[in-house]
């Protein structure tokens, strides 16, 4: 479903601010793979997502999605194929628009001043009820009045309204309190499993990295240093994961944002 072939990117080349962010990254995801990604700050996790989404042109390499070379496609064209959530719950939805208007926009039916059919409203209400947050009874309410967790859950629903070929989750629960984060992760797991969406999820929570999905990717210094799959992943503990990172990168995963449980 996704192939990254020798993706490299250096920012500000030839200056004192030169920074090599990606060093020949290679990755192959099968359809339905759900891979979690861990690594210290600056390891290249979000930069890899930006390369996939086309936020900048890479220095070398190709991005293949569902057998289509999207390396030179503009951002808006890639967005039709890729869903993405960010750490900030305020991104990904329009605060001045109602819940149903945001969902209508995500479904490609327009937003403000657009007529939302009864069939669409019924569809939105049914989907919102699956979140277990009572949003189905507040569809006329502006999104800006929702809590961070409610807004992130809504953004997740918007990103998967029309099932994307690839879903990128960039620490999408990091700004939420633990209870809300757990709820949003549960919703994430249900949606990804139901639609068999190929997914990459960046997390600093080591236990979540183990519990979610069928693969763990470990990044360091702009490259993937370990790729742990199904059978090996199932029996891992956080301690095992830390040891494997040290073996793969030659250093400890010692970041103050890393959560061990």
PDB file of C-alpha atoms in Angstrom:
ATOM      1  CA  UNK A   1       0.000   0.000   0.000  1.00  0.00           C
ATOM      2  CA  UNK A   2       2.850   2.413   0.828  1.00  0.00           C
ATOM      3  CA  UNK A   3       6.441   2.324  -0.395  1.00  0.00           C
ATOM      4  CA  UNK A   4       9.046   4.879   0.564  1.00  0.00           C
ATOM      5  CA  UNK A   5      12.145   4.380  -1.544  1.00  0.00           C
ATOM      6  CA  UNK A   6      15.388   6.095  -0.492  1.00  0.00           C
ATOM      7  CA  UNK A   7      13.685   9.245   0.845  1.00  0.00           C
ATOM      8  CA  UNK A   8      16.220  11.908   1.850  1.00  0.00           C
ATOM      9  CA  UNK A   9      15.836  15.524   2.947  1.00  0.00           C
ATOM     10  CA  UNK A  10      18.330  18.133   4.134  1.00  0.00           C
ATOM     11  CA  UNK A  11      17.071  21.543   5.213  1.00  0.00           C
ATOM     12  CA  UNK A  12      19.138  24.716   4.701  1.00  0.00           C
ATOM     13  CA  UNK A  13      21.937  22.917   2.814  1.00  0.00           C
ATOM     14  CA  UNK A  14      25.264  24.687   2.673  1.00  0.00           C
ATOM     15  CA  UNK A  15      24.475  26.981   5.601  1.00  0.00           C
ATOM     16  CA  UNK A  16      25.323  26.955   9.311  1.00  0.00           C
ATOM     17  CA  UNK A  17      21.727  25.779   9.873  1.00  0.00           C
ATOM     18  CA  UNK A  18      22.089  22.703   7.665  1.00  0.00           C
ATOM     19  CA  UNK A  19      20.074  19.809   9.089  1.00  0.00           C
ATOM     20  CA  UNK A  20      19.763  16.355   7.555  1.00  0.00           C
ATOM     21  CA  UNK A  21      16.294  15.206   8.595  1.00  0.00           C
ATOM     22  CA  UNK A  22      15.841  12.030   6.520  1.00  0.00           C
ATOM     23  CA  UNK A  23      18.663   9.743   5.381  1.00  0.00           C
ATOM     24  CA  UNK A  24      17.569   7.358   2.653  1.00  0.00           C
ATOM     25  CA  UNK A  25      14.409   6.111   4.394  1.00  0.00           C
ATOM     26  CA  UNK A  26      12.945   2.894   3.003  1.00  0.00           C
ATOM     27  CA  UNK A  27       9.595   1.531   4.157  1.00  0.00           C
ATOM     28  CA  UNK A  28       7.047  -0.917   2.764  1.00  0.00           C
ATOM     29  CA  UNK A  29       3.582  -1.153   4.316  1.00  0.00           C
ATOM     30  CA  UNK A  30       1.142  -3.840   3.227  1.00  0.00           C
ATOM     31  CA  UNK A  31      -2.552  -3.015   2.916  1.00  0.00           C
ATOM     32  CA  UNK A  32      -4.086  -2.967   6.411  1.00  0.00           C
ATOM     33  CA  UNK A  33      -0.772  -2.618   8.273  1.00  0.00           C
ATOM     34  CA  UNK A  34      -0.990  -0.486  11.431  1.00  0.00           C
ATOM     35  CA  UNK A  35       2.516   0.576  12.422  1.00  0.00           C
ATOM     36  CA  UNK A  36       3.364   2.637  15.492  1.00  0.00           C
ATOM     37  CA  UNK A  37       6.491   4.825  15.360  1.00  0.00           C
ATOM     38  CA  UNK A  38       8.737   5.764  18.277  1.00  0.00           C
ATOM     39  CA  UNK A  39      11.915   7.818  18.493  1.00  0.00           C
ATOM     40  CA  UNK A  40      13.452  10.810  20.225  1.00  0.00           C
ATOM     41  CA  UNK A  41      12.743  14.404  19.225  1.00  0.00           C
ATOM     42  CA  UNK A  42      14.438  15.128  15.907  1.00  0.00           C
ATOM     43  CA  UNK A  43      14.481  11.466  14.848  1.00  0.00           C
ATOM     44  CA  UNK A  44      12.568  12.312  11.654  1.00  0.00           C
ATOM     45  CA  UNK A  45       9.084  11.014  12.522  1.00  0.00           C
ATOM     46  CA  UNK A  46       7.026  14.094  11.634  1.00  0.00           C
ATOM     47  CA  UNK A  47       9.400  14.947   8.773  1.00  0.00           C
ATOM     48  CA  UNK A  48       8.668  11.542   7.244  1.00  0.00           C
ATOM     49  CA  UNK A  49       4.939  12.294   7.501  1.00  0.00           C
ATOM     50  CA  UNK A  50       5.501  15.690   5.851  1.00  0.00           C
ATOM     51  CA  UNK A  51       7.395  13.985   3.015  1.00  0.00           C
ATOM     52  CA  UNK A  52       4.525  11.542   2.492  1.00  0.00           C
ATOM     53  CA  UNK A  53       1.980  14.391   2.459  1.00  0.00           C
ATOM     54  CA  UNK A  54       4.045  16.546   0.098  1.00  0.00           C
ATOM     55  CA  UNK A  55       4.649  19.450   2.484  1.00  0.00           C
ATOM     56  CA  UNK A  56       8.068  19.811   0.813  1.00  0.00           C
ATOM     57  CA  UNK A  57       9.926  18.241  -2.073  1.00  0.00           C
ATOM     58  CA  UNK A  58      12.369  15.564  -1.010  1.00  0.00           C
ATOM     59  CA  UNK A  59      15.980  15.682  -2.186  1.00  0.00           C
ATOM     60  CA  UNK A  60      15.784  12.118  -3.480  1.00  0.00           C
ATOM     61  CA  UNK A  61      13.577   9.060  -3.469  1.00  0.00           C
ATOM     62  CA  UNK A  62       9.975   8.231  -4.297  1.00  0.00           C
ATOM     63  CA  UNK A  63       6.640   7.885  -2.531  1.00  0.00           C
ATOM     64  CA  UNK A  64       4.412   5.139  -3.931  1.00  0.00           C
ATOM     65  CA  UNK A  65       0.846   4.859  -2.620  1.00  0.00           C
ATOM     66  CA  UNK A  66      -1.346   1.974  -3.759  1.00  0.00           C
ATOM     67  CA  UNK A  67       0.917   1.430  -6.797  1.00  0.00           C
ATOM     68  CA  UNK A  68       0.673   5.123  -7.767  1.00  0.00           C
ATOM     69  CA  UNK A  69       3.775   7.304  -7.767  1.00  0.00           C
ATOM     70  CA  UNK A  70       2.683  10.424  -5.857  1.00  0.00           C
ATOM     71  CA  UNK A  71       6.193  11.877  -5.450  1.00  0.00           C
ATOM     72  CA  UNK A  72       5.377  14.967  -7.506  1.00  0.00           C
ATOM     73  CA  UNK A  73       1.678  15.324  -6.690  1.00  0.00           C
ATOM     74  CA  UNK A  74       0.765  18.602  -4.928  1.00  0.00           C
ATOM     75  CA  UNK A  75      -0.453  18.592  -1.326  1.00  0.00           C
ATOM     76  CA  UNK A  76      -4.157  18.995  -2.180  1.00  0.00           C
ATOM     77  CA  UNK A  77      -4.072  15.987  -4.499  1.00  0.00           C
ATOM     78  CA  UNK A  78      -2.354  13.812  -1.890  1.00  0.00           C
ATOM     79  CA  UNK A  79      -4.922  14.948   0.694  1.00  0.00           C
ATOM     80  CA  UNK A  80      -7.627  13.149  -1.313  1.00  0.00           C
ATOM     81  CA  UNK A  81      -5.804   9.887  -0.623  1.00  0.00           C
ATOM     82  CA  UNK A  82      -4.278  10.515   2.819  1.00  0.00           C
ATOM     83  CA  UNK A  83      -5.959  11.339   6.149  1.00  0.00           C
ATOM     84  CA  UNK A  84      -3.863  13.047   8.827  1.00  0.00           C
ATOM     85  CA  UNK A  85      -4.288  14.047  12.474  1.00  0.00           C
ATOM     86  CA  UNK A  86      -1.925  16.292  14.404  1.00  0.00           C
ATOM     87  CA  UNK A  87      -0.993  16.663  18.057  1.00  0.00           C
ATOM     88  CA  UNK A  88      -2.979  19.916  18.304  1.00  0.00           C
ATOM     89  CA  UNK A  89      -6.737  19.128  18.577  1.00  0.00           C
ATOM     90  CA  UNK A  90      -7.463  22.579  17.141  1.00  0.00           C
ATOM     91  CA  UNK A  91      -6.108  21.570  13.732  1.00  0.00           C
ATOM     92  CA  UNK A  92      -8.181  19.676  11.229  1.00  0.00           C
ATOM     93  CA  UNK A  93     -11.596  21.232  11.874  1.00  0.00           C
ATOM     94  CA  UNK A  94     -13.212  24.654  11.456  1.00  0.00           C
ATOM     95  CA  UNK A  95     -14.150  26.129  14.888  1.00  0.00           C
ATOM     96  CA  UNK A  96     -16.788  28.532  13.575  1.00  0.00           C
ATOM     97  CA  UNK A  97     -18.685  25.844  11.707  1.00  0.00           C
ATOM     98  CA  UNK A  98     -21.091  23.410  13.325  1.00  0.00           C
ATOM     99  CA  UNK A  99     -20.339  19.721  13.817  1.00  0.00           C
ATOM    100  CA  UNK A 100     -22.601  18.740  10.930  1.00  0.00           C
ATOM    101  CA  UNK A 101     -21.096  21.430   8.661  1.00  0.00           C
ATOM    102  CA  UNK A 102     -17.587  20.117   9.389  1.00  0.00           C
ATOM    103  CA  UNK A 103     -18.694  16.575   8.609  1.00  0.00           C
ATOM    104  CA  UNK A 104     -20.401  17.737   5.417  1.00  0.00           C
ATOM    105  CA  UNK A 105     -17.188  19.489   4.378  1.00  0.00           C
ATOM    106  CA  UNK A 106     -15.202  16.310   5.060  1.00  0.00           C
ATOM    107  CA  UNK A 107     -17.692  14.310   3.003  1.00  0.00           C
ATOM    108  CA  UNK A 108     -17.120  16.665   0.055  1.00  0.00           C
ATOM    109  CA  UNK A 109     -20.568  18.275   0.185  1.00  0.00           C
ATOM    110  CA  UNK A 110     -19.501  21.823   1.059  1.00  0.00           C
ATOM    111  CA  UNK A 111     -19.803  23.575   4.410  1.00  0.00           C
ATOM    112  CA  UNK A 112     -21.244  26.988   5.275  1.00  0.00           C
ATOM    113  CA  UNK A 113     -24.518  27.764   3.476  1.00  0.00           C
ATOM    114  CA  UNK A 114     -24.553  24.340   1.843  1.00  0.00           C
ATOM    115  CA  UNK A 115     -27.699  22.297   2.114  1.00  0.00           C
ATOM    116  CA  UNK A 116     -27.177  19.172   4.183  1.00  0.00           C
ATOM    117  CA  UNK A 117     -29.660  16.454   3.217  1.00  0.00           C
ATOM    118  CA  UNK A 118     -31.626  14.452   5.756  1.00  0.00           C
ATOM    119  CA  UNK A 119     -29.809  11.324   4.576  1.00  0.00           C
ATOM    120  CA  UNK A 120     -26.455  12.958   5.322  1.00  0.00           C
ATOM    121  CA  UNK A 121     -27.648  14.159   8.729  1.00  0.00           C
ATOM    122  CA  UNK A 122     -28.824  10.656   9.592  1.00  0.00           C
ATOM    123  CA  UNK A 123     -25.477   9.263   8.436  1.00  0.00           C
ATOM    124  CA  UNK A 124     -23.539  11.807  10.512  1.00  0.00           C
ATOM    125  CA  UNK A 125     -25.688  11.162  13.582  1.00  0.00           C
ATOM    126  CA  UNK A 126     -25.156   7.408  13.291  1.00  0.00           C
ATOM    127  CA  UNK A 127     -21.383   7.790  12.976  1.00  0.00           C
ATOM    128  CA  UNK A 128     -21.175  10.293  15.842  1.00  0.00           C
ATOM    129  CA  UNK A 129     -23.097   7.949  18.127  1.00  0.00           C
ATOM    130  CA  UNK A 130     -20.294   5.395  17.719  1.00  0.00           C
ATOM    131  CA  UNK A 131     -17.923   7.815  19.464  1.00  0.00           C
ATOM    132  CA  UNK A 132     -19.899   7.559  22.709  1.00  0.00           C
ATOM    133  CA  UNK A 133     -19.487  11.276  23.424  1.00  0.00           C
ATOM    134  CA  UNK A 134     -23.039  12.491  22.860  1.00  0.00           C
ATOM    135  CA  UNK A 135     -22.036  14.591  19.846  1.00  0.00           C
ATOM    136  CA  UNK A 136     -24.934  13.179  17.823  1.00  0.00           C
ATOM    137  CA  UNK A 137     -27.241  15.370  19.935  1.00  0.00           C
ATOM    138  CA  UNK A 138     -25.140  18.521  19.401  1.00  0.00           C
ATOM    139  CA  UNK A 139     -24.731  18.579  15.624  1.00  0.00           C
ATOM    140  CA  UNK A 140     -25.719  22.260  15.353  1.00  0.00           C
ATOM    141  CA  UNK A 141     -23.114  23.315  17.919  1.00  0.00           C
ATOM    142  CA  UNK A 142     -19.958  25.125  16.722  1.00  0.00           C
ATOM    143  CA  UNK A 143     -16.903  22.876  16.855  1.00  0.00           C
ATOM    144  CA  UNK A 144     -14.991  25.594  18.707  1.00  0.00           C
ATOM    145  CA  UNK A 145     -17.092  24.883  21.807  1.00  0.00           C
ATOM    146  CA  UNK A 146     -16.004  21.232  22.017  1.00  0.00           C
ATOM    147  CA  UNK A 147     -13.351  19.929  24.401  1.00  0.00           C
ATOM    148  CA  UNK A 148      -9.959  18.883  23.015  1.00  0.00           C
ATOM    149  CA  UNK A 149     -10.847  15.192  23.171  1.00  0.00           C
ATOM    150  CA  UNK A 150     -14.217  15.698  21.489  1.00  0.00           C
ATOM    151  CA  UNK A 151     -12.630  17.768  18.769  1.00  0.00           C
ATOM    152  CA  UNK A 152      -9.864  15.238  18.164  1.00  0.00           C
ATOM    153  CA  UNK A 153     -12.403  12.403  17.945  1.00  0.00           C
ATOM    154  CA  UNK A 154     -14.445  14.474  15.477  1.00  0.00           C
ATOM    155  CA  UNK A 155     -11.320  15.224  13.416  1.00  0.00           C
ATOM    156  CA  UNK A 156     -10.539  11.505  13.314  1.00  0.00           C
ATOM    157  CA  UNK A 157     -14.057  10.848  12.015  1.00  0.00           C
ATOM    158  CA  UNK A 158     -13.653  13.603   9.420  1.00  0.00           C
ATOM    159  CA  UNK A 159     -10.319  12.181   8.253  1.00  0.00           C
ATOM    160  CA  UNK A 160     -11.918   8.777   7.706  1.00  0.00           C
ATOM    161  CA  UNK A 161     -15.366   9.883   6.453  1.00  0.00           C
ATOM    162  CA  UNK A 162     -14.314   8.807   2.984  1.00  0.00           C
ATOM    163  CA  UNK A 163     -11.938   5.977   3.854  1.00  0.00           C
ATOM    164  CA  UNK A 164      -8.392   7.115   2.969  1.00  0.00           C
ATOM    165  CA  UNK A 165      -5.771   4.870   1.442  1.00  0.00           C
ATOM    166  CA  UNK A 166      -3.431   5.889   4.272  1.00  0.00           C
ATOM    167  CA  UNK A 167      -4.008   7.394   7.733  1.00  0.00           C
ATOM    168  CA  UNK A 168      -1.220   9.330   9.480  1.00  0.00           C
ATOM    169  CA  UNK A 169      -1.578   9.957  13.222  1.00  0.00           C
ATOM    170  CA  UNK A 170       1.068  12.392  14.455  1.00  0.00           C
ATOM    171  CA  UNK A 171       0.920  12.097  18.275  1.00  0.00           C
ATOM    172  CA  UNK A 172      -2.820  12.742  18.032  1.00  0.00           C
ATOM    173  CA  UNK A 173      -3.440  12.034  21.741  1.00  0.00           C
ATOM    174  CA  UNK A 174      -0.375  13.789  23.212  1.00  0.00           C
ATOM    175  CA  UNK A 175      -2.263  16.990  24.138  1.00  0.00           C
ATOM    176  CA  UNK A 176      -5.124  15.146  25.858  1.00  0.00           C
ATOM    177  CA  UNK A 177      -5.471  14.093  29.492  1.00  0.00           C
ATOM    178  CA  UNK A 178      -4.810  10.357  30.084  1.00  0.00           C
ATOM    179  CA  UNK A 179      -8.483   9.298  30.319  1.00  0.00           C
ATOM    180  CA  UNK A 180      -9.461  11.212  27.173  1.00  0.00           C
ATOM    181  CA  UNK A 181      -6.367   9.982  25.344  1.00  0.00           C
ATOM    182  CA  UNK A 182      -7.338   6.402  26.142  1.00  0.00           C
ATOM    183  CA  UNK A 183     -10.841   7.016  24.790  1.00  0.00           C
ATOM    184  CA  UNK A 184      -9.542   8.547  21.556  1.00  0.00           C
ATOM    185  CA  UNK A 185      -7.114   5.628  21.123  1.00  0.00           C
ATOM    186  CA  UNK A 186      -9.996   3.192  21.542  1.00  0.00           C
ATOM    187  CA  UNK A 187     -11.972   5.075  18.875  1.00  0.00           C
ATOM    188  CA  UNK A 188      -8.897   5.080  16.645  1.00  0.00           C
ATOM    189  CA  UNK A 189      -8.463   1.328  16.989  1.00  0.00           C
ATOM    190  CA  UNK A 190     -12.148   0.688  16.223  1.00  0.00           C
ATOM    191  CA  UNK A 191     -12.206   2.883  13.105  1.00  0.00           C
ATOM    192  CA  UNK A 192      -8.907   1.547  11.726  1.00  0.00           C
ATOM    193  CA  UNK A 193      -9.951  -2.069  12.359  1.00  0.00           C
ATOM    194  CA  UNK A 194     -13.448  -1.636  10.909  1.00  0.00           C
ATOM    195  CA  UNK A 195     -12.223  -0.114   7.647  1.00  0.00           C
ATOM    196  CA  UNK A 196      -8.871  -1.953   7.500  1.00  0.00           C
ATOM    197  CA  UNK A 197      -7.072   1.372   6.987  1.00  0.00           C
ATOM    198  CA  UNK A 198      -3.321   1.281   6.448  1.00  0.00           C
ATOM    199  CA  UNK A 199      -2.035   3.446   9.315  1.00  0.00           C
ATOM    200  CA  UNK A 200       1.131   5.029  10.703  1.00  0.00           C
ATOM    201  CA  UNK A 201       0.938   6.382  14.268  1.00  0.00           C
ATOM    202  CA  UNK A 202       3.676   8.401  15.969  1.00  0.00           C
ATOM    203  CA  UNK A 203       3.592   8.080  19.756  1.00  0.00           C
ATOM    204  CA  UNK A 204       5.846   8.829  22.732  1.00  0.00           C
ATOM    205  CA  UNK A 205       3.930   6.354  24.878  1.00  0.00           C
ATOM    206  CA  UNK A 206       5.903   3.121  24.804  1.00  0.00           C
ATOM    207  CA  UNK A 207       3.051   0.942  26.038  1.00  0.00           C
ATOM    208  CA  UNK A 208       0.715   2.347  23.370  1.00  0.00           C
ATOM    209  CA  UNK A 209       3.364   1.576  20.762  1.00  0.00           C
ATOM    210  CA  UNK A 210       3.282  -2.061  21.882  1.00  0.00           C
ATOM    211  CA  UNK A 211      -0.483  -2.360  22.313  1.00  0.00           C
ATOM    212  CA  UNK A 212      -1.600  -0.710  19.071  1.00  0.00           C
ATOM    213  CA  UNK A 213      -1.230  -2.167  15.600  1.00  0.00           C
ATOM    214  CA  UNK A 214       0.821  -5.018  14.174  1.00  0.00           C
ATOM    215  CA  UNK A 215       4.236  -3.326  13.663  1.00  0.00           C
ATOM    216  CA  UNK A 216       6.587  -1.019  15.559  1.00  0.00           C
ATOM    217  CA  UNK A 217       8.992   1.212  13.669  1.00  0.00           C
ATOM    218  CA  UNK A 218      11.867   2.762  15.612  1.00  0.00           C
ATOM    219  CA  UNK A 219      13.472   5.899  14.155  1.00  0.00           C
ATOM    220  CA  UNK A 220      16.758   7.605  14.945  1.00  0.00           C
ATOM    221  CA  UNK A 221      18.788  10.280  13.161  1.00  0.00           C
ATOM    222  CA  UNK A 222      16.531  10.376  10.118  1.00  0.00           C
ATOM    223  CA  UNK A 223      16.213   6.664   9.473  1.00  0.00           C
ATOM    224  CA  UNK A 224      14.251   3.578  10.500  1.00  0.00           C
ATOM    225  CA  UNK A 225      16.619   1.575  12.692  1.00  0.00           C
ATOM    226  CA  UNK A 226      14.238  -1.266  13.619  1.00  0.00           C
ATOM    227  CA  UNK A 227      11.027  -2.741  12.200  1.00  0.00           C
ATOM    228  CA  UNK A 228       9.367  -5.166  14.612  1.00  0.00           C
ATOM    229  CA  UNK A 229       6.480  -7.205  13.228  1.00  0.00           C
ATOM    230  CA  UNK A 230       3.571  -9.343  14.423  1.00  0.00           C
ATOM    231  CA  UNK A 231       4.944 -12.399  16.202  1.00  0.00           C
ATOM    232  CA  UNK A 232       7.958 -10.673  17.739  1.00  0.00           C
ATOM    233  CA  UNK A 233       5.922  -7.619  18.731  1.00  0.00           C
ATOM    234  CA  UNK A 234       3.284  -9.593  20.668  1.00  0.00           C
ATOM    235  CA  UNK A 235       5.594 -10.644  23.474  1.00  0.00           C
ATOM    236  CA  UNK A 236       7.443  -7.351  23.947  1.00  0.00           C
ATOM    237  CA  UNK A 237       7.626  -5.383  27.176  1.00  0.00           C
ATOM    238  CA  UNK A 238       8.589  -1.708  27.468  1.00  0.00           C
ATOM    239  CA  UNK A 239      11.984  -2.802  28.802  1.00  0.00           C
ATOM    240  CA  UNK A 240      12.467  -5.057  25.753  1.00  0.00           C
ATOM    241  CA  UNK A 241      11.578  -2.156  23.483  1.00  0.00           C
ATOM    242  CA  UNK A 242      14.101   0.160  25.123  1.00  0.00           C
ATOM    243  CA  UNK A 243      16.792  -2.525  24.837  1.00  0.00           C
ATOM    244  CA  UNK A 244      16.005  -3.090  21.157  1.00  0.00           C
ATOM    245  CA  UNK A 245      16.175   0.633  20.461  1.00  0.00           C
ATOM    246  CA  UNK A 246      19.608   0.788  22.072  1.00  0.00           C
ATOM    247  CA  UNK A 247      20.775  -2.183  20.002  1.00  0.00           C
ATOM    248  CA  UNK A 248      19.461  -0.648  16.772  1.00  0.00           C
ATOM    249  CA  UNK A 249      20.634   2.933  17.303  1.00  0.00           C
ATOM    250  CA  UNK A 250      23.629   2.480  19.584  1.00  0.00           C
ATOM    251  CA  UNK A 251      22.180   4.822  22.212  1.00  0.00           C
ATOM    252  CA  UNK A 252      19.427   4.983  24.796  1.00  0.00           C
ATOM    253  CA  UNK A 253      15.987   6.393  24.120  1.00  0.00           C
ATOM    254  CA  UNK A 254      16.234   9.119  26.751  1.00  0.00           C
ATOM    255  CA  UNK A 255      13.747  11.845  25.916  1.00  0.00           C
ATOM    256  CA  UNK A 256      11.783  13.721  28.558  1.00  0.00           C
ATOM    257  CA  UNK A 257       8.603  13.253  26.533  1.00  0.00           C
ATOM    258  CA  UNK A 258       8.865   9.458  26.475  1.00  0.00           C
ATOM    259  CA  UNK A 259       6.159   7.777  28.536  1.00  0.00           C
ATOM    260  CA  UNK A 260       6.975   4.286  29.733  1.00  0.00           C
ATOM    261  CA  UNK A 261       3.414   3.337  30.655  1.00  0.00           C
TER     262      UNK A 261
END
